[in-house]
C-alpha positions as protocol buffer text, in pm:
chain_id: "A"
residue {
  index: 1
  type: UNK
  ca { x: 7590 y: -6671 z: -1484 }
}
residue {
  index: 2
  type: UNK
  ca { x: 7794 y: -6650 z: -1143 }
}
residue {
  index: 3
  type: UNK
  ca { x: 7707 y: -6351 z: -1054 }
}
residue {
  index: 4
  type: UNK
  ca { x: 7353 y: -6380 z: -1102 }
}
residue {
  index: 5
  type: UNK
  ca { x: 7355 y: -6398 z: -773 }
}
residue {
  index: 6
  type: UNK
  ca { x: 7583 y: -6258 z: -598 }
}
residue {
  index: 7
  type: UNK
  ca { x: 7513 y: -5998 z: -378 }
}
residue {
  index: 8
  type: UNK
  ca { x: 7265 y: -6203 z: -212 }
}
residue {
  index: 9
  type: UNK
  ca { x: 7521 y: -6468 z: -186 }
}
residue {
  index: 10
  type: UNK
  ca { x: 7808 y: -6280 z: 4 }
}
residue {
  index: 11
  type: UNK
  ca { x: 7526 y: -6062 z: 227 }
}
residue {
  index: 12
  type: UNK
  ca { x: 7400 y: -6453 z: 356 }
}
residue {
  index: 13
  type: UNK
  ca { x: 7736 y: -6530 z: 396 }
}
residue {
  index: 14
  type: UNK
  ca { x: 7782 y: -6236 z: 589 }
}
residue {
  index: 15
  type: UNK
  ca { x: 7565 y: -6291 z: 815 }
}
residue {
  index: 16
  type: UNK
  ca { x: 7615 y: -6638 z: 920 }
}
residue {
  index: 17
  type: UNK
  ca { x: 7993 y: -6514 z: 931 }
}
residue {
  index: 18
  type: UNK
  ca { x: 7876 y: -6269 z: 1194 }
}
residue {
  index: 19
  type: UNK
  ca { x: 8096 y: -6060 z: 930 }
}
residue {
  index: 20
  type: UNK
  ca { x: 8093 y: -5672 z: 849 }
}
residue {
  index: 21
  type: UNK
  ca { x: 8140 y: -5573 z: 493 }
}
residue {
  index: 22
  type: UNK
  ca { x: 8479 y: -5407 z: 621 }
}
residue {
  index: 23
  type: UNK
  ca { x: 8568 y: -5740 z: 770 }
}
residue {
  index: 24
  type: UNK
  ca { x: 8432 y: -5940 z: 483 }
}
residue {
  index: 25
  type: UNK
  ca { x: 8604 y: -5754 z: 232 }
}
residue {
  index: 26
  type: UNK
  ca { x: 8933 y: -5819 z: 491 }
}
residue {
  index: 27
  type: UNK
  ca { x: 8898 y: -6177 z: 427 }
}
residue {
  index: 28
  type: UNK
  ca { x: 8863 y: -6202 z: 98 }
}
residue {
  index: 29
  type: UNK
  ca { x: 9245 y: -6042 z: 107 }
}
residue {
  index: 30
  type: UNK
  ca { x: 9374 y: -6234 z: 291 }
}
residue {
  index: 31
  type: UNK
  ca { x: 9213 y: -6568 z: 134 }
}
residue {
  index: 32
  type: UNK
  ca { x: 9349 y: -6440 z: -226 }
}
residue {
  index: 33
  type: UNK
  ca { x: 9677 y: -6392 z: -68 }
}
residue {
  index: 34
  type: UNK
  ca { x: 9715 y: -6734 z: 101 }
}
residue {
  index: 35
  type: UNK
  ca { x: 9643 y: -7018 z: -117 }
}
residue {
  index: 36
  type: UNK
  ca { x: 9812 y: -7291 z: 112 }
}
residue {
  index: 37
  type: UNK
  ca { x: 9641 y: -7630 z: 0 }
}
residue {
  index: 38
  type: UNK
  ca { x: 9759 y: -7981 z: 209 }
}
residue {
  index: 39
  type: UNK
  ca { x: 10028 y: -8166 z: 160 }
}
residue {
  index: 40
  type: UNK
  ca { x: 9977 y: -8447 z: -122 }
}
residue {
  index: 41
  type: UNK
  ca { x: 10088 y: -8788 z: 92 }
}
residue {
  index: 42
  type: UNK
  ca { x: 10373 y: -8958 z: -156 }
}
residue {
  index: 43
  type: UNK
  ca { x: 10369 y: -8681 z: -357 }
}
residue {
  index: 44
  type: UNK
  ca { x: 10531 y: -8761 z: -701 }
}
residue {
  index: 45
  type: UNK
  ca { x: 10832 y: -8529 z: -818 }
}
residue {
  index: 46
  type: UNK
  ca { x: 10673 y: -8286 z: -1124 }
}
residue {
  index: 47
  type: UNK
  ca { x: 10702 y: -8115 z: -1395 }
}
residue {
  index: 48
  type: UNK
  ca { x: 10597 y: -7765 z: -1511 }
}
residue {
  index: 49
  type: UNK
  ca { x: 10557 y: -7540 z: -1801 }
}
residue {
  index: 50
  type: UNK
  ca { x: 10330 y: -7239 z: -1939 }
}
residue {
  index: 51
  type: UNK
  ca { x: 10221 y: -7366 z: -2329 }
}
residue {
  index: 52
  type: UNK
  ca { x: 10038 y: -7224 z: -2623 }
}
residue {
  index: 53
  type: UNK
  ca { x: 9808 y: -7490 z: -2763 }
}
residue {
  index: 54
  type: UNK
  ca { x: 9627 y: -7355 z: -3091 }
}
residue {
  index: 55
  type: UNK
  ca { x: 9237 y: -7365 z: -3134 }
}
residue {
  index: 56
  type: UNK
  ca { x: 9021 y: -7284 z: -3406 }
}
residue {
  index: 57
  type: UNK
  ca { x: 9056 y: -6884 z: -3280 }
}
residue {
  index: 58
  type: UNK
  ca { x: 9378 y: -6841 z: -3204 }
}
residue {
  index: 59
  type: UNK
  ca { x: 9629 y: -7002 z: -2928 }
}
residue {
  index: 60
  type: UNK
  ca { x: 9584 y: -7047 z: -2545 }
}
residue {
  index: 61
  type: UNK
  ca { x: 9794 y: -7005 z: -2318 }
}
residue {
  index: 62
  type: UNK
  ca { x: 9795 y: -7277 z: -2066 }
}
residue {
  index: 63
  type: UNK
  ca { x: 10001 y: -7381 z: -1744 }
}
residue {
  index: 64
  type: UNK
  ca { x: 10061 y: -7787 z: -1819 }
}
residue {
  index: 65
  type: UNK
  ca { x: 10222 y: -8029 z: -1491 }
}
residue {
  index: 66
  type: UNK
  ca { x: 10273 y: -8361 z: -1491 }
}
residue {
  index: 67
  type: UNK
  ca { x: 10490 y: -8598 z: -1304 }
}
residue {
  index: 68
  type: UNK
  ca { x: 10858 y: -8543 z: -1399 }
}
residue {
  index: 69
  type: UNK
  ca { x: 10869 y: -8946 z: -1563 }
}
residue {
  index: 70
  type: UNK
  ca { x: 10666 y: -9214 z: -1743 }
}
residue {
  index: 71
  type: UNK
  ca { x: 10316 y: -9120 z: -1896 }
}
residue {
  index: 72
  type: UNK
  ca { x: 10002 y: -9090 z: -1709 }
}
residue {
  index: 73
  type: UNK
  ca { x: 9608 y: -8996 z: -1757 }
}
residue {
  index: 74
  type: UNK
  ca { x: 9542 y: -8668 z: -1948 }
}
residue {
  index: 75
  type: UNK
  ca { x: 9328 y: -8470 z: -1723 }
}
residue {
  index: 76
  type: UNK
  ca { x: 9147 y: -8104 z: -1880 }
}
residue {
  index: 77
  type: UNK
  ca { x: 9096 y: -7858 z: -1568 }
}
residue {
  index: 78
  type: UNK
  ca { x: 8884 y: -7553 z: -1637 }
}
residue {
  index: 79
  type: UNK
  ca { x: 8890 y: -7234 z: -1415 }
}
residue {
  index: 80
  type: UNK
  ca { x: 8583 y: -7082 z: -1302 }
}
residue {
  index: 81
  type: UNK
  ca { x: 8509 y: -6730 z: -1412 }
}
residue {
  index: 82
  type: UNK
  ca { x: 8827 y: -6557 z: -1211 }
}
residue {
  index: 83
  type: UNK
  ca { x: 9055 y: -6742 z: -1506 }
}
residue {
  index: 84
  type: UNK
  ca { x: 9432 y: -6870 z: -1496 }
}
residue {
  index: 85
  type: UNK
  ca { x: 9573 y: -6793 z: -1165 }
}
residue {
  index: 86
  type: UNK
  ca { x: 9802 y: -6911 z: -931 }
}
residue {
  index: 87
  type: UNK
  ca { x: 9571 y: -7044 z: -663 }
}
residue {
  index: 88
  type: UNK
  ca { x: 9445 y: -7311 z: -1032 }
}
residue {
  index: 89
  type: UNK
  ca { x: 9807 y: -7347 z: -1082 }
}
residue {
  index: 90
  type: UNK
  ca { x: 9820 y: -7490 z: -730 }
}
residue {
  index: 91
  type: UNK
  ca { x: 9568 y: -7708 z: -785 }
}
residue {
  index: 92
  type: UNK
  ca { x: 9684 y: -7830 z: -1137 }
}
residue {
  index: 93
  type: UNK
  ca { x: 10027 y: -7887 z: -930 }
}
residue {
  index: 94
  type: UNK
  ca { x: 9893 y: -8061 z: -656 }
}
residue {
  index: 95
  type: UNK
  ca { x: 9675 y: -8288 z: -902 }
}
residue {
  index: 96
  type: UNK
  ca { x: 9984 y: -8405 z: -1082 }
}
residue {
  index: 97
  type: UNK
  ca { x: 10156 y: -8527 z: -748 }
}
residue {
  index: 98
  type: UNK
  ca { x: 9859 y: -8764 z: -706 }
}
residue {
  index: 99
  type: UNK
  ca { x: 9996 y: -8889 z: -1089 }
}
residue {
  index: 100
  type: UNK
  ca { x: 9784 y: -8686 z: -1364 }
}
residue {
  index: 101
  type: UNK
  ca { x: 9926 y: -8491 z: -1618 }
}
residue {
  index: 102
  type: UNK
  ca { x: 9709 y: -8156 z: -1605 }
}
residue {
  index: 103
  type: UNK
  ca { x: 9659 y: -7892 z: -1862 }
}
residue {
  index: 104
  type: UNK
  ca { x: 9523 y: -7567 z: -1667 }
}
residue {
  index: 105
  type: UNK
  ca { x: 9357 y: -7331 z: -1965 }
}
residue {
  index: 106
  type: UNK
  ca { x: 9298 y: -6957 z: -1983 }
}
residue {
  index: 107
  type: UNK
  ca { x: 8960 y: -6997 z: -2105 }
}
residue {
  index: 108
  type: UNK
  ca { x: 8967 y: -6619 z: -2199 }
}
residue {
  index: 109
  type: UNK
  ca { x: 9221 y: -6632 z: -2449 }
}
residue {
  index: 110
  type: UNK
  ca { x: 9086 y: -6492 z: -2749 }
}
residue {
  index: 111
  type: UNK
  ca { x: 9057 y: -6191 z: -2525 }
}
residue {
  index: 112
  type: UNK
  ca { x: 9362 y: -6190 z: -2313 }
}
residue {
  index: 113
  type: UNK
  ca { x: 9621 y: -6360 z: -2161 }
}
residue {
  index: 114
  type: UNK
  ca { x: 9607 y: -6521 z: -1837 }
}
residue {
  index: 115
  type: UNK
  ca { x: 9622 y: -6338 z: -1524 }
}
residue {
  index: 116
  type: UNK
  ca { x: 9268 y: -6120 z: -1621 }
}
residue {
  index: 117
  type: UNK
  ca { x: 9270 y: -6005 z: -1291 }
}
residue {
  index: 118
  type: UNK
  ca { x: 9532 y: -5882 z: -1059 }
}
residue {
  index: 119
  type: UNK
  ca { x: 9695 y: -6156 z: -778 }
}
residue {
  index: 120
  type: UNK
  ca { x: 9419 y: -6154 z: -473 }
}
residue {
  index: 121
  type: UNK
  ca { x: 9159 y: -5982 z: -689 }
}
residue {
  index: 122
  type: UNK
  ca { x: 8806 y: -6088 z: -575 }
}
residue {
  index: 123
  type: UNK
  ca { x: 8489 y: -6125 z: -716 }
}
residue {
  index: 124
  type: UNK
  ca { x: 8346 y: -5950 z: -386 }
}
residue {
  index: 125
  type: UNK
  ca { x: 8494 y: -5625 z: -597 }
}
residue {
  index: 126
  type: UNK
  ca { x: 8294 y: -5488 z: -857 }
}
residue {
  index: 127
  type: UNK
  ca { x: 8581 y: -5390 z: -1038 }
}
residue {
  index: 128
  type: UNK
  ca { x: 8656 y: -5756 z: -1052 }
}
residue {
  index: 129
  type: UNK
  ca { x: 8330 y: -5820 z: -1206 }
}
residue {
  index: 130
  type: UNK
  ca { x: 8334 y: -5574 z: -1484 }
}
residue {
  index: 131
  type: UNK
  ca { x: 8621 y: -5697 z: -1606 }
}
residue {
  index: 132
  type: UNK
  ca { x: 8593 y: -6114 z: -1587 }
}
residue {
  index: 133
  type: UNK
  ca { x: 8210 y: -6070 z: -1700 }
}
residue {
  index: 134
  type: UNK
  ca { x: 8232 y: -5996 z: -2029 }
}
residue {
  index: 135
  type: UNK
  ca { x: 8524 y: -6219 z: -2109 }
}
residue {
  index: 136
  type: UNK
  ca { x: 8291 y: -6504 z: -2015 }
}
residue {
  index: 137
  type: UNK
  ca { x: 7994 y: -6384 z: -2191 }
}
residue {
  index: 138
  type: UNK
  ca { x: 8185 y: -6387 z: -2484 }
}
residue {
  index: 139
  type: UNK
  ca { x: 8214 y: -6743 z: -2451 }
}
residue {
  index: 140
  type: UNK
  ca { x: 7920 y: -6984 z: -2602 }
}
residue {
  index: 141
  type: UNK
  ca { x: 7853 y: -7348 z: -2600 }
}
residue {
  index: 142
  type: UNK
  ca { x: 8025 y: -7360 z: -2981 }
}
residue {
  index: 143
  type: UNK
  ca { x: 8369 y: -7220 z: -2877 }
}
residue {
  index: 144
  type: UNK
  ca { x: 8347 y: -7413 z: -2566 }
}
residue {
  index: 145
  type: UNK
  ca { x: 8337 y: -7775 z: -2817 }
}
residue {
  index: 146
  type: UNK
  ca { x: 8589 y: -7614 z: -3012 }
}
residue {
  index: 147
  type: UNK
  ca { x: 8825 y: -7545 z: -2711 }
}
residue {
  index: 148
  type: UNK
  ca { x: 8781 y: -7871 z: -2593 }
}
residue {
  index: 149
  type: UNK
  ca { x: 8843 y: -8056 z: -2854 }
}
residue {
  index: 150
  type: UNK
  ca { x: 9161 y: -7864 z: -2924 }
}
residue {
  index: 151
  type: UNK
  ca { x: 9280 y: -7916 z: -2587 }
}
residue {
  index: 152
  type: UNK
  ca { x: 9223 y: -8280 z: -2542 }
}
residue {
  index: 153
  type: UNK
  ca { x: 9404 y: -8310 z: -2858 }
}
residue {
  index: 154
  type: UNK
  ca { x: 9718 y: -8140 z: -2674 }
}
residue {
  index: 155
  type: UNK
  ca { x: 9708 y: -8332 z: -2413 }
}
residue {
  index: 156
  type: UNK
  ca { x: 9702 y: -8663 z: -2596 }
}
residue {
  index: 157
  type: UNK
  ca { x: 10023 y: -8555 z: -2798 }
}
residue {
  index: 158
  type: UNK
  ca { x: 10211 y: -8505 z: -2490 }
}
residue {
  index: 159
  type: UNK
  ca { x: 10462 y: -8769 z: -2431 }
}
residue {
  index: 160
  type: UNK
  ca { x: 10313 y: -8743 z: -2092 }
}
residue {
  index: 161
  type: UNK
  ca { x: 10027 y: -8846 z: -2134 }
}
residue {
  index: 162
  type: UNK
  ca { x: 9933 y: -9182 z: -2192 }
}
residue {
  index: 163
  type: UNK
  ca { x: 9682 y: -9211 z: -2476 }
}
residue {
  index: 164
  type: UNK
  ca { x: 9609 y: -9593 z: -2329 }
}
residue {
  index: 165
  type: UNK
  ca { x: 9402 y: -9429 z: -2044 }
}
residue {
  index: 166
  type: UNK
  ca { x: 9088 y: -9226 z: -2073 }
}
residue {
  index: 167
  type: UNK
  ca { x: 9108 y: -8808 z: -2002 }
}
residue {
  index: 168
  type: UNK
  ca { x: 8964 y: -8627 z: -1716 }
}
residue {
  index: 169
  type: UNK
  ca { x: 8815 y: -8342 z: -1737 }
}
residue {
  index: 170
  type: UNK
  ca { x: 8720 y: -8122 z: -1442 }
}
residue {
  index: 171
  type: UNK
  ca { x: 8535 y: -7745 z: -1392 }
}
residue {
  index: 172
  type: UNK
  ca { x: 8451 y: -7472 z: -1085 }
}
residue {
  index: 173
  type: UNK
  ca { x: 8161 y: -7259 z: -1151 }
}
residue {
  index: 174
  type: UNK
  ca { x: 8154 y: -7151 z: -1531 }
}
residue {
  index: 175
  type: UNK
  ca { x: 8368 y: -7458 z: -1565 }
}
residue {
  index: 176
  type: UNK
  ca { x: 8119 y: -7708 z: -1481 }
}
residue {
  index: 177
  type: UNK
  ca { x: 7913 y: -7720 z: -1805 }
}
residue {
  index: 178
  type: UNK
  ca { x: 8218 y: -7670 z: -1999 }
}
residue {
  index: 179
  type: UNK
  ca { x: 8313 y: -8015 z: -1866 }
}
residue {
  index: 180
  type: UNK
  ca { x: 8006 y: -8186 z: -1951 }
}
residue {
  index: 181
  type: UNK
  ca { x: 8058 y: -8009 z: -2340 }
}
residue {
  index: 182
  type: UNK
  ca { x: 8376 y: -8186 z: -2335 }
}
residue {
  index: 183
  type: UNK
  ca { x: 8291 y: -8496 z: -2265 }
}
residue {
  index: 184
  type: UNK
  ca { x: 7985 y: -8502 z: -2471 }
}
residue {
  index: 185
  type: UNK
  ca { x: 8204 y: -8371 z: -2754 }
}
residue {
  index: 186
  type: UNK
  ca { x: 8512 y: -8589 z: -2765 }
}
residue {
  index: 187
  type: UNK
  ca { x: 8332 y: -8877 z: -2597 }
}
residue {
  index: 188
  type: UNK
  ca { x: 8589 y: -9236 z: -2683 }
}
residue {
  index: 189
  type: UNK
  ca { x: 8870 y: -8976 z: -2477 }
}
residue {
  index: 190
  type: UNK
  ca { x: 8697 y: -8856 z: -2193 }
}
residue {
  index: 191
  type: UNK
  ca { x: 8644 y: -9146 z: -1947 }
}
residue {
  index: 192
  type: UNK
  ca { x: 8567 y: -8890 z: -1674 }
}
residue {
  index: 193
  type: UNK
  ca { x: 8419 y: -8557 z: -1549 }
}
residue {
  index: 194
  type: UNK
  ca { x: 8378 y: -8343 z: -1249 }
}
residue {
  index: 195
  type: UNK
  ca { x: 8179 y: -8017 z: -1152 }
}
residue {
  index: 196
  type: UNK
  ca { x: 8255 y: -7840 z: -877 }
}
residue {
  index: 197
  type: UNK
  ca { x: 7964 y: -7569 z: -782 }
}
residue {
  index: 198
  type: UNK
  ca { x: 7886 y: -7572 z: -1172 }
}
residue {
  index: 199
  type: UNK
  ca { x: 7695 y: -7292 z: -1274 }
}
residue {
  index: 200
  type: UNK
  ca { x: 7409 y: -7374 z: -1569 }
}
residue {
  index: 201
  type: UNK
  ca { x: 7429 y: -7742 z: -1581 }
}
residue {
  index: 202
  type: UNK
  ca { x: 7053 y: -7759 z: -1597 }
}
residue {
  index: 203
  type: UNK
  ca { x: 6842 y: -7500 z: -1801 }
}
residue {
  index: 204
  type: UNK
  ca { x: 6536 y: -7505 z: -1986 }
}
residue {
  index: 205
  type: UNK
  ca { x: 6767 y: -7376 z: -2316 }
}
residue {
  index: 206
  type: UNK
  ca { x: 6779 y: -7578 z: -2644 }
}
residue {
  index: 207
  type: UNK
  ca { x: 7184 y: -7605 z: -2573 }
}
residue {
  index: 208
  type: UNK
  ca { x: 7150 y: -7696 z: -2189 }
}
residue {
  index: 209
  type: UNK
  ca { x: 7449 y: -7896 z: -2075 }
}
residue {
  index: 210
  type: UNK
  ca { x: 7270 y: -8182 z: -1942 }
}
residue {
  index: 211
  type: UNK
  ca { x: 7108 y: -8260 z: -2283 }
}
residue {
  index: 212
  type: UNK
  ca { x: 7406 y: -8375 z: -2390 }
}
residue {
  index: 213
  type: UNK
  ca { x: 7440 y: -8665 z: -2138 }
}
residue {
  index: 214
  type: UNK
  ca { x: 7359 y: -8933 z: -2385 }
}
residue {
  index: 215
  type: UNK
  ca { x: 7623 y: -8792 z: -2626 }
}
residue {
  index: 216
  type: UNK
  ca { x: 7856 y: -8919 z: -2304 }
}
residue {
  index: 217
  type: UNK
  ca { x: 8075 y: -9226 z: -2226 }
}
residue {
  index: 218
  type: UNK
  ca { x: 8213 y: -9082 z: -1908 }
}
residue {
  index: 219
  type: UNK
  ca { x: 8150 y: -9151 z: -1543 }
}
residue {
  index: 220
  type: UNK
  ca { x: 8086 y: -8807 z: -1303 }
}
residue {
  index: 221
  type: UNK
  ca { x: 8087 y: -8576 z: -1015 }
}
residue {
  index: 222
  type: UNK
  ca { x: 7875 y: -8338 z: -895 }
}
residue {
  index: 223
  type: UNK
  ca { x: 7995 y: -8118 z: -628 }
}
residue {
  index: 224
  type: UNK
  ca { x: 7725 y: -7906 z: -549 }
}
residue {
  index: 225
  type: UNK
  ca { x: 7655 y: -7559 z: -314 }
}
residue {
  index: 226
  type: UNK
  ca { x: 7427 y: -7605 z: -80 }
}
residue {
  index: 227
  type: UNK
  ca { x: 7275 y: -7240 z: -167 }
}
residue {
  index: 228
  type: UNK
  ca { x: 7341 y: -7359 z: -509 }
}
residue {
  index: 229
  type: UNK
  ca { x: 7070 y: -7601 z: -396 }
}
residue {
  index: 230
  type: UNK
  ca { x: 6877 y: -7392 z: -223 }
}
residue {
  index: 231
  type: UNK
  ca { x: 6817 y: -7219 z: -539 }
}
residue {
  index: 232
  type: UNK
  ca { x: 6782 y: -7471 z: -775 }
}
residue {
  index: 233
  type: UNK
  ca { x: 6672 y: -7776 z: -614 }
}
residue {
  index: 234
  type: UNK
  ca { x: 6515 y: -7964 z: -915 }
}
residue {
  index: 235
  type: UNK
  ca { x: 6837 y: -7937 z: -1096 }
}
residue {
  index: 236
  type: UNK
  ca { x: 7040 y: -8264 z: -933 }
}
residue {
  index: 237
  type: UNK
  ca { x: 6713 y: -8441 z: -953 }
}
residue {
  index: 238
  type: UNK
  ca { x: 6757 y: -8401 z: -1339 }
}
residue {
  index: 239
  type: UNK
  ca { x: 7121 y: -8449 z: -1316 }
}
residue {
  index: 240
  type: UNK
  ca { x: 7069 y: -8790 z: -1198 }
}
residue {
  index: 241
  type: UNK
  ca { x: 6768 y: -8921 z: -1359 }
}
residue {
  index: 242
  type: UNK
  ca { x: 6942 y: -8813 z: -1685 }
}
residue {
  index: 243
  type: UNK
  ca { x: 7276 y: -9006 z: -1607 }
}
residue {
  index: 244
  type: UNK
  ca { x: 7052 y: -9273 z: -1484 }
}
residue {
  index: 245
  type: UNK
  ca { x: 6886 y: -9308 z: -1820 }
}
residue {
  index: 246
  type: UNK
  ca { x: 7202 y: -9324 z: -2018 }
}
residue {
  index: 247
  type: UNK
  ca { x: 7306 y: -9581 z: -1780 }
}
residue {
  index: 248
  type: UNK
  ca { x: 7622 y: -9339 z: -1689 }
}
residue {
  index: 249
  type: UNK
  ca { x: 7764 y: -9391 z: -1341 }
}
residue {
  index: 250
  type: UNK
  ca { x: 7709 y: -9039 z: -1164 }
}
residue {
  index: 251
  type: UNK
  ca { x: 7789 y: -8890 z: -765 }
}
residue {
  index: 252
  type: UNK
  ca { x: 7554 y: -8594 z: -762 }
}
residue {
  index: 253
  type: UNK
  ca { x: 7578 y: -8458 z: -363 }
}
residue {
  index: 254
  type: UNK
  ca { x: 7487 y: -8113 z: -188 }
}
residue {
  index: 255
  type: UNK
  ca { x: 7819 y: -7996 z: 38 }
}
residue {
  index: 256
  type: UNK
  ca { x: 7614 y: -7886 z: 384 }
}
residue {
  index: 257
  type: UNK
  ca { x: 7735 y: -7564 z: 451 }
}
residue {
  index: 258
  type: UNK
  ca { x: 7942 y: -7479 z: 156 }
}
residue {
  index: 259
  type: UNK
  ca { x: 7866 y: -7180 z: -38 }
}
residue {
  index: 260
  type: UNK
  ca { x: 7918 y: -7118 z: -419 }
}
residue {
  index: 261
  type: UNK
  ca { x: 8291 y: -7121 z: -537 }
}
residue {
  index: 262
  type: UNK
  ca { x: 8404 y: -7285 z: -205 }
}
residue {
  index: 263
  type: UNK
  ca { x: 8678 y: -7482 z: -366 }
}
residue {
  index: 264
  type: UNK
  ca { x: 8901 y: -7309 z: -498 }
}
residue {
  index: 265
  type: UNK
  ca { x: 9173 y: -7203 z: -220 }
}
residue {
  index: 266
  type: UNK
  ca { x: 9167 y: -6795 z: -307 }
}
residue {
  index: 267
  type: UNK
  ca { x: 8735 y: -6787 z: -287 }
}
residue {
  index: 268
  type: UNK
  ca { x: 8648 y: -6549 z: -29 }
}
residue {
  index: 269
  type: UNK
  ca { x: 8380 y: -6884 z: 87 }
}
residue {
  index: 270
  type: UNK
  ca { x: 8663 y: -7094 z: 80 }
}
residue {
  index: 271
  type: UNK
  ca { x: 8566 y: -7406 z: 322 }
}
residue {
  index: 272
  type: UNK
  ca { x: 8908 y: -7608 z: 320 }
}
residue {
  index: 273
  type: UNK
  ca { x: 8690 y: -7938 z: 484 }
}
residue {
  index: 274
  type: UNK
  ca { x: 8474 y: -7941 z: 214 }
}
residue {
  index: 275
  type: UNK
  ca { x: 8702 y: -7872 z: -36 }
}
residue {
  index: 276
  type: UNK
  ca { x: 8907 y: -8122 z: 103 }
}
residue {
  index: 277
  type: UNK
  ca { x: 8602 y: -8388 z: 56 }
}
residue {
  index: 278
  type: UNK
  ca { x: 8565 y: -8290 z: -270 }
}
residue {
  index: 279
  type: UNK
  ca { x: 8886 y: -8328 z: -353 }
}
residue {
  index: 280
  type: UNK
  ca { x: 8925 y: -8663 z: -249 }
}
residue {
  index: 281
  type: UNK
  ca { x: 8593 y: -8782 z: -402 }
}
residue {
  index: 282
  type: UNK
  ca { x: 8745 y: -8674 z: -732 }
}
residue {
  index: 283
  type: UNK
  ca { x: 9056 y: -8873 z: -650 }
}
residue {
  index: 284
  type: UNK
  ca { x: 8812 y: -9158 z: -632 }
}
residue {
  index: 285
  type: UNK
  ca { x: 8682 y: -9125 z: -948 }
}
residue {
  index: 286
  type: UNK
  ca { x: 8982 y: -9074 z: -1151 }
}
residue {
  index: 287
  type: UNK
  ca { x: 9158 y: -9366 z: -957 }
}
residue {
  index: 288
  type: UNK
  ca { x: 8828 y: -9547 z: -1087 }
}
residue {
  index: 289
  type: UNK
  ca { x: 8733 y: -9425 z: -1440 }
}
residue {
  index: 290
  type: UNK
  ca { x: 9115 y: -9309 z: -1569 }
}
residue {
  index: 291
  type: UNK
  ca { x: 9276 y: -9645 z: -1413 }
}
């Protein structure tokens, strides 16, 4: 889980920082608090709303973007374990310039409704983590197939979304494997997928994420920490000799220098040029496997 690690993570971080805890704990503020991604170049005029979209257990609430006329590729985005906030709504937005139409989830719906934590909240706070941690243990590889399919299914009756064109799917942290459930579980939709510093995407569990592989028709990402690495460094040798064997187009690479949840704009290891890299390697792949 993401915080399996944790303390270890920010106390490294620290250090190469040349950060105090006083001073860390400063800039994880003032990260929260900022949230000011790049400019999208001929950035397309958009739409936005906040939607319910019923599941199996209940009904979600979602933020949903998309550019303000014609229909475009469906893309899923999942939030890592901090939820629906504005710093995802940002990057749902900024997605839908580039010509997606986006549908953020609150993946903690059956439990509450999106924000679960207060605006600038961190996961450096261990308030922060008693209260997001249990939400996403509550969540299993079952409701994350049922949520999925339930959402793709939203997307493609959208009248902005054009059901000619494969989905997207895309996931930060908890996210990740939750990506590779949905593509594995409505596999003639999703056309494409992308981790960001997934957490779990290889275990030695009967209902490990990258078992399902073969189950897939979609092309991938892999964004990964490099202390993600450092931890697990068998686990993008799997990753691609897995896609490899189903034949699946896969870019499995270890970001130098960036640490676990570095994309997202409100992480308190927010590293805008990798993010930025990131980012335009997944702009690559939907331009290729959405087109």
């Amino acid at each position: 889980m993401c915080d399996q690690h944790f303390e270890e993570d920010m106390k490294d971080y620290q250090d190469r920082a040349g950060l105090t805890r006083r001073q860390f704990g400063a800039v994880s503020v003032g990260v929260g608090m900022a949230m000011l991604l790049p400019h999208v170049a001929n950035a397309l005029s958009v739409t936005e709303s906040e939607v319910s979209v019923t599941t199996p257990d209940g009904v979600a609430d979602c933020y949903f973007v998309h550019p303000s006329s014609g229909a475009h590729a469906g893309v899923l985005m999942w939030p890592d374990i901090l939820g629906l906030r504005p710093a995802f709504r940002q990057m749902g937005k900024r997605l839908a310039e580039s010509g997606y139409s986006v549908l953020v989830v609150n993946p903690f719906y059956r439990q509450k409704r999106a924000p679960v934590v207060p605006a600038g909240a961190s996961f450096a706070d261990a308030t922060t983590r008693d209260t997001v941690m249990p939400l996403a243990q509550a969540l299993n590889a079952t409701t994350h197939v049922t949520d999925a399919k339930a959402f793709v299914a939203f997307l493609d009756s959208q009248a902005a979304v054009d059901k000619n064109r494969k989905v997207g799917t895309m996931g930060y942290c908890m996210g990740g494997p939750i990506t590779m459930r949905t593509a594995a579980a409505v596999p003639n939709r999703v056309g494409a997928g992308a981790s960001f510093h997934g957490a779990g995407l290889v275990t030695d569990k009967a209902d490990s994420p990258h078992l399902l592989v073969p189950s897939m028709k979609a092309q991938y990402l892999f964004a990964i920490a490099e202390n993600d690495d450092q931890r697990e460094p068998n686990s993008k040798t799997v990753l691609r000799e897995t896609f490899a064997k189903a034949s699946l187009p896969a870019e499995i690479e270890v970001y130098a220098g960036a640490a676990h949840g570095w994309c997202p704009p409100d992480s308190a290891v927010y590293n805008e040029a990798q993010a930025e890299r990131a980012w335009s390697r997944l702009l690559v792949l939907f331009g290729k496997a959405l087109a």
